[in-house]
PDB file of C-alpha atoms in Angstrom:
ATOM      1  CA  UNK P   1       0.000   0.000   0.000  1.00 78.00           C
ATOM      2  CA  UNK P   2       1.519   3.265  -1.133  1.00 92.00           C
ATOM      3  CA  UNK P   3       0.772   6.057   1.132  1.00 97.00           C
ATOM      4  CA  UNK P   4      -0.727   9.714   0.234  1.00 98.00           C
ATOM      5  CA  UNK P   5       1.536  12.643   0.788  1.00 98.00           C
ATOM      6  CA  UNK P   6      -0.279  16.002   1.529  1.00 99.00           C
ATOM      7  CA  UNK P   7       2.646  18.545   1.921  1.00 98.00           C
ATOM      8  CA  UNK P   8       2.806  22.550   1.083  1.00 98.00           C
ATOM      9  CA  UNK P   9       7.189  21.853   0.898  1.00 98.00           C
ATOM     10  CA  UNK P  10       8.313  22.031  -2.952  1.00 98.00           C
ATOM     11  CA  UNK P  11      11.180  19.863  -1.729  1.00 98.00           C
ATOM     12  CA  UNK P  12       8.770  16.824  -0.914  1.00 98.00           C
ATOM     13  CA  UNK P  13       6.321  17.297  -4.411  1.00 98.00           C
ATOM     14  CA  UNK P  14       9.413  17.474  -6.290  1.00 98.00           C
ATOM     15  CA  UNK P  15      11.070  14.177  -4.533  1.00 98.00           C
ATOM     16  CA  UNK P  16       7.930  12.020  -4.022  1.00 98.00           C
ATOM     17  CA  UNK P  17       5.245  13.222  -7.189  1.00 97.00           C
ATOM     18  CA  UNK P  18       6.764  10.458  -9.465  1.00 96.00           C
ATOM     19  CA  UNK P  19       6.483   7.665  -6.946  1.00 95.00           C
ATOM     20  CA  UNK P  20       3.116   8.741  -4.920  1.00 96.00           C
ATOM     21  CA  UNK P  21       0.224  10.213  -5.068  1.00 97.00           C
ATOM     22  CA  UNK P  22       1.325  14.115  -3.708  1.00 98.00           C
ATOM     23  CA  UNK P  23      -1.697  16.770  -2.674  1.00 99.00           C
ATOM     24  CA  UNK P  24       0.305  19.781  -2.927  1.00 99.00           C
ATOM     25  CA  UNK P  25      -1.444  22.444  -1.058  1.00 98.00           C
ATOM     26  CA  UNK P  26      -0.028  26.502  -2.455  1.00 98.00           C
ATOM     27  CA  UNK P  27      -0.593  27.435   1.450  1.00 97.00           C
ATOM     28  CA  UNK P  28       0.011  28.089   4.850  1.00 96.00           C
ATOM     29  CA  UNK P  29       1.154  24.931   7.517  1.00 96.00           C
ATOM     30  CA  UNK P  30      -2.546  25.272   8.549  1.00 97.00           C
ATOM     31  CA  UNK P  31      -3.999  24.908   5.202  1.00 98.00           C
ATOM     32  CA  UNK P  32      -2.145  21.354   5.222  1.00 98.00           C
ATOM     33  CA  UNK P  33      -3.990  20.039   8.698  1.00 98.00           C
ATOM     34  CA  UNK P  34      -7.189  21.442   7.414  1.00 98.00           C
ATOM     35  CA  UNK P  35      -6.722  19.174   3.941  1.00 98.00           C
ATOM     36  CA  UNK P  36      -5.339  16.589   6.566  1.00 98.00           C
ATOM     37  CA  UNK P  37      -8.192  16.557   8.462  1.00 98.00           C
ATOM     38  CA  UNK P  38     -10.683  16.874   5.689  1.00 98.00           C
ATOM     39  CA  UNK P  39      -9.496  13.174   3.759  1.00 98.00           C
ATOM     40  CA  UNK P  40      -9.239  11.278   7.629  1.00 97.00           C
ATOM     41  CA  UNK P  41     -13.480  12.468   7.512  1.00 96.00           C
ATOM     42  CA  UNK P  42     -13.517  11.236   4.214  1.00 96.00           C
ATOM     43  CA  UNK P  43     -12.237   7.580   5.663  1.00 97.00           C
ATOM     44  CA  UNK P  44      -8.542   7.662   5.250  1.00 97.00           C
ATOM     45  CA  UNK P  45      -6.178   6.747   8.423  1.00 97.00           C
ATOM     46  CA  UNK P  46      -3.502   8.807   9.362  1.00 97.00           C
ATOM     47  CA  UNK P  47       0.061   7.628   9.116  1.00 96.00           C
ATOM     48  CA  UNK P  48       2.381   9.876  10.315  1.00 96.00           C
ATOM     49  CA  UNK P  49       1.583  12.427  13.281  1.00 94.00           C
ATOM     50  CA  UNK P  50       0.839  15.891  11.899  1.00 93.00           C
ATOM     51  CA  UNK P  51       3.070  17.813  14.263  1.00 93.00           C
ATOM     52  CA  UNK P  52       6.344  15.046  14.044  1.00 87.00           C
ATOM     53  CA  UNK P  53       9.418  16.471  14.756  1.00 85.00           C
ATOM     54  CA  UNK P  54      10.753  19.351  17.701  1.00 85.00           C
ATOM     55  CA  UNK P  55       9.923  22.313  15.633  1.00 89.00           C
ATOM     56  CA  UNK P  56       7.029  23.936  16.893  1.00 90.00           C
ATOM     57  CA  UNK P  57       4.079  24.962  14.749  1.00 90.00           C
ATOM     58  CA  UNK P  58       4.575  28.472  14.651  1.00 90.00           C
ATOM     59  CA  UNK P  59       7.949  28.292  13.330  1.00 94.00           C
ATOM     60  CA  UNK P  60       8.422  26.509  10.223  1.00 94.00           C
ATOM     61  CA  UNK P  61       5.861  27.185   7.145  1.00 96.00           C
ATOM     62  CA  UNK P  62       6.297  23.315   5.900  1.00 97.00           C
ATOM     63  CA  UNK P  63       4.326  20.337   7.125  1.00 97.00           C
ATOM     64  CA  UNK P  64       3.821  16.810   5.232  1.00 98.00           C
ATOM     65  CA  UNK P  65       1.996  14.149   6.079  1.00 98.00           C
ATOM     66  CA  UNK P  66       1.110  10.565   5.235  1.00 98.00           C
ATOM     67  CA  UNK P  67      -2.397   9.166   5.030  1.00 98.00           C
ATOM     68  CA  UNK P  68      -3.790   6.033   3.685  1.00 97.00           C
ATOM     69  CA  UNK P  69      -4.526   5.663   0.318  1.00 95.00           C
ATOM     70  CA  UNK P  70      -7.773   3.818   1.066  1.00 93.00           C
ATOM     71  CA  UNK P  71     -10.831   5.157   2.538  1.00 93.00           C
ATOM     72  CA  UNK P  72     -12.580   2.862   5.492  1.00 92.00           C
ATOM     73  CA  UNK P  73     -14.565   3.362   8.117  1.00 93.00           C
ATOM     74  CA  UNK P  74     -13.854   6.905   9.853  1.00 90.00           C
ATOM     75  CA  UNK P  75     -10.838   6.291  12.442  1.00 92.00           C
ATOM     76  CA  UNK P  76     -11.271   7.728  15.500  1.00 96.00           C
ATOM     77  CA  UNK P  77      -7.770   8.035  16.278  1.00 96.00           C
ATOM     78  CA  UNK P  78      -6.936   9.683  13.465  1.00 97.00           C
ATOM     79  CA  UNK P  79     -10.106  12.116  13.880  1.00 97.00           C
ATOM     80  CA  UNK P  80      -8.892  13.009  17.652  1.00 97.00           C
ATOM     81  CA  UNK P  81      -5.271  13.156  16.240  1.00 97.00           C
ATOM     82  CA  UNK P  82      -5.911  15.685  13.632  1.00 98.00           C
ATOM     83  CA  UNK P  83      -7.958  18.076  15.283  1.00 97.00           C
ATOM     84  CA  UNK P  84      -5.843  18.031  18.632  1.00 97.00           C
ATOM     85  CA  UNK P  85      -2.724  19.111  16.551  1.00 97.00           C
ATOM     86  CA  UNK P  86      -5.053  21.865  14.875  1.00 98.00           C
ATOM     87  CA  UNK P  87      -6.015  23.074  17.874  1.00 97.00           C
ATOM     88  CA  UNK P  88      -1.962  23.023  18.906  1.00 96.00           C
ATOM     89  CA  UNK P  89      -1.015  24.597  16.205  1.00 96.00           C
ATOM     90  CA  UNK P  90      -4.021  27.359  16.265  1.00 96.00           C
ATOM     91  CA  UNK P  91      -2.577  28.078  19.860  1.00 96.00           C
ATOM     92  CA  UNK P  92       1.108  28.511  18.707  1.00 94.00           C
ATOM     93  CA  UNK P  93       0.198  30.369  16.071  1.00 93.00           C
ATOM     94  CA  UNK P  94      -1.845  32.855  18.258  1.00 93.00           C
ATOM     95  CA  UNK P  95       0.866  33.107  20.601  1.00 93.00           C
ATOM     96  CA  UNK P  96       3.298  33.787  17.846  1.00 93.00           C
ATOM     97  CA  UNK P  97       3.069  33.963  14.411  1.00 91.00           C
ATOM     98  CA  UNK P  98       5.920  32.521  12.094  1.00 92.00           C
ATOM     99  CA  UNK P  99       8.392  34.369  11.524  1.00 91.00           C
ATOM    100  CA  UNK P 100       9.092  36.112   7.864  1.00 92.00           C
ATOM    101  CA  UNK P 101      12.351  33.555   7.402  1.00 95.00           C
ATOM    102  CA  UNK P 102      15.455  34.439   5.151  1.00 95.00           C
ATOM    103  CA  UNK P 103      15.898  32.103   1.888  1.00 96.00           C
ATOM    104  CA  UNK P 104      18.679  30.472   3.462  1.00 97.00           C
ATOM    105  CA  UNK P 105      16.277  29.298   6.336  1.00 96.00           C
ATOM    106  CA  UNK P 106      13.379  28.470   4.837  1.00 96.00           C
ATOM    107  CA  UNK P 107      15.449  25.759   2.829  1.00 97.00           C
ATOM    108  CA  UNK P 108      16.668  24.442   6.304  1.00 97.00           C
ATOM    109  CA  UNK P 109      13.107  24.208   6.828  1.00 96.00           C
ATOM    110  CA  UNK P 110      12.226  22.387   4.040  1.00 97.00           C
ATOM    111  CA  UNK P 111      15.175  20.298   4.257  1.00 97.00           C
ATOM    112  CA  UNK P 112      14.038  19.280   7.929  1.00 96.00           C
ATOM    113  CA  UNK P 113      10.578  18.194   6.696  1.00 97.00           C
ATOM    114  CA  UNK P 114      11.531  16.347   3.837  1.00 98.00           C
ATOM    115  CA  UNK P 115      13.874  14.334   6.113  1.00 97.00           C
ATOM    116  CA  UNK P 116      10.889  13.465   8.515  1.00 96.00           C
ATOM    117  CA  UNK P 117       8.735  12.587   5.776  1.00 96.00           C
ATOM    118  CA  UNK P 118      11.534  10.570   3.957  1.00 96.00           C
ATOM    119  CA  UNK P 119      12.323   8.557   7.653  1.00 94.00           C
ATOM    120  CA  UNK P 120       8.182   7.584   7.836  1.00 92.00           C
ATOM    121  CA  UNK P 121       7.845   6.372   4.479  1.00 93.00           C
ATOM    122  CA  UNK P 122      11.488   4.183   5.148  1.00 91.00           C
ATOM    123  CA  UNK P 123       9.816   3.448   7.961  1.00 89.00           C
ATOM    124  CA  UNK P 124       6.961   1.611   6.190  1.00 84.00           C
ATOM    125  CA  UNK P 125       9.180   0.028   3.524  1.00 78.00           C
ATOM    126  CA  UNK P 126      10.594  -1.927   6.321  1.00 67.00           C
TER     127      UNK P 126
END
């Protein structure tokens, strides 16, 4: 079973879009747990936890995720999962928004989430 990726990092589309199916979302880290959460009501099971990694919400502008690629029954897990890290990263964000990031960082950035990404889908192979 080959996951789904839903990312908003270039970096990941441009890796993963020959190999898997990639929802590329043109917006905010936000956007991406709202599409997220919006296929786990539609039946698929999350993967990989939305907010993986140390770097808090309100910091980096990249998030991917894995989901299944085949719908089921709604998971509950997945459902609390999902809208507990929305409501984590709503919180961070209102605390602080992130930062307007040099080019130089934002790579760093996207470097950092492809890695995570990369490590759950070796993860899977294996």
């Amino acid at each position: 079973m080959k996951p789904i990726i839903i990312t908003n990092n270039p970096k990941v589309r441009q890796k993963y879009s020959n190999d898997y199916e990639v929802v590329f979302i043109d917006g905010t880290y936000m956007e991406v747990l709202i599409t997220i959460r919006d296929f786990i009501h539609k039946g698929h099971e999350l993967l990989t936890h939305p907010l993986s990694g140390s770097i808090k919400p309100n910091e980096t502008p990249y998030k991917s995720a894995l989901i299944s690629n085949i719908k089921g029954k709604m998971n509950m897990e997945s459902i609390m999962i999902i809208e507990d890290s929305i409501q984590t990263a709503k919180k961070f964000q209102t605390m602080k928004k992130t930062p307007q990031w040099s080019q130089a960082i934002l790579k760093d950035f996207s470097e950092i989430d492809y890695r995570l990404l990369d490590s759950g889908l070796q993860s899977m192979l294996y």
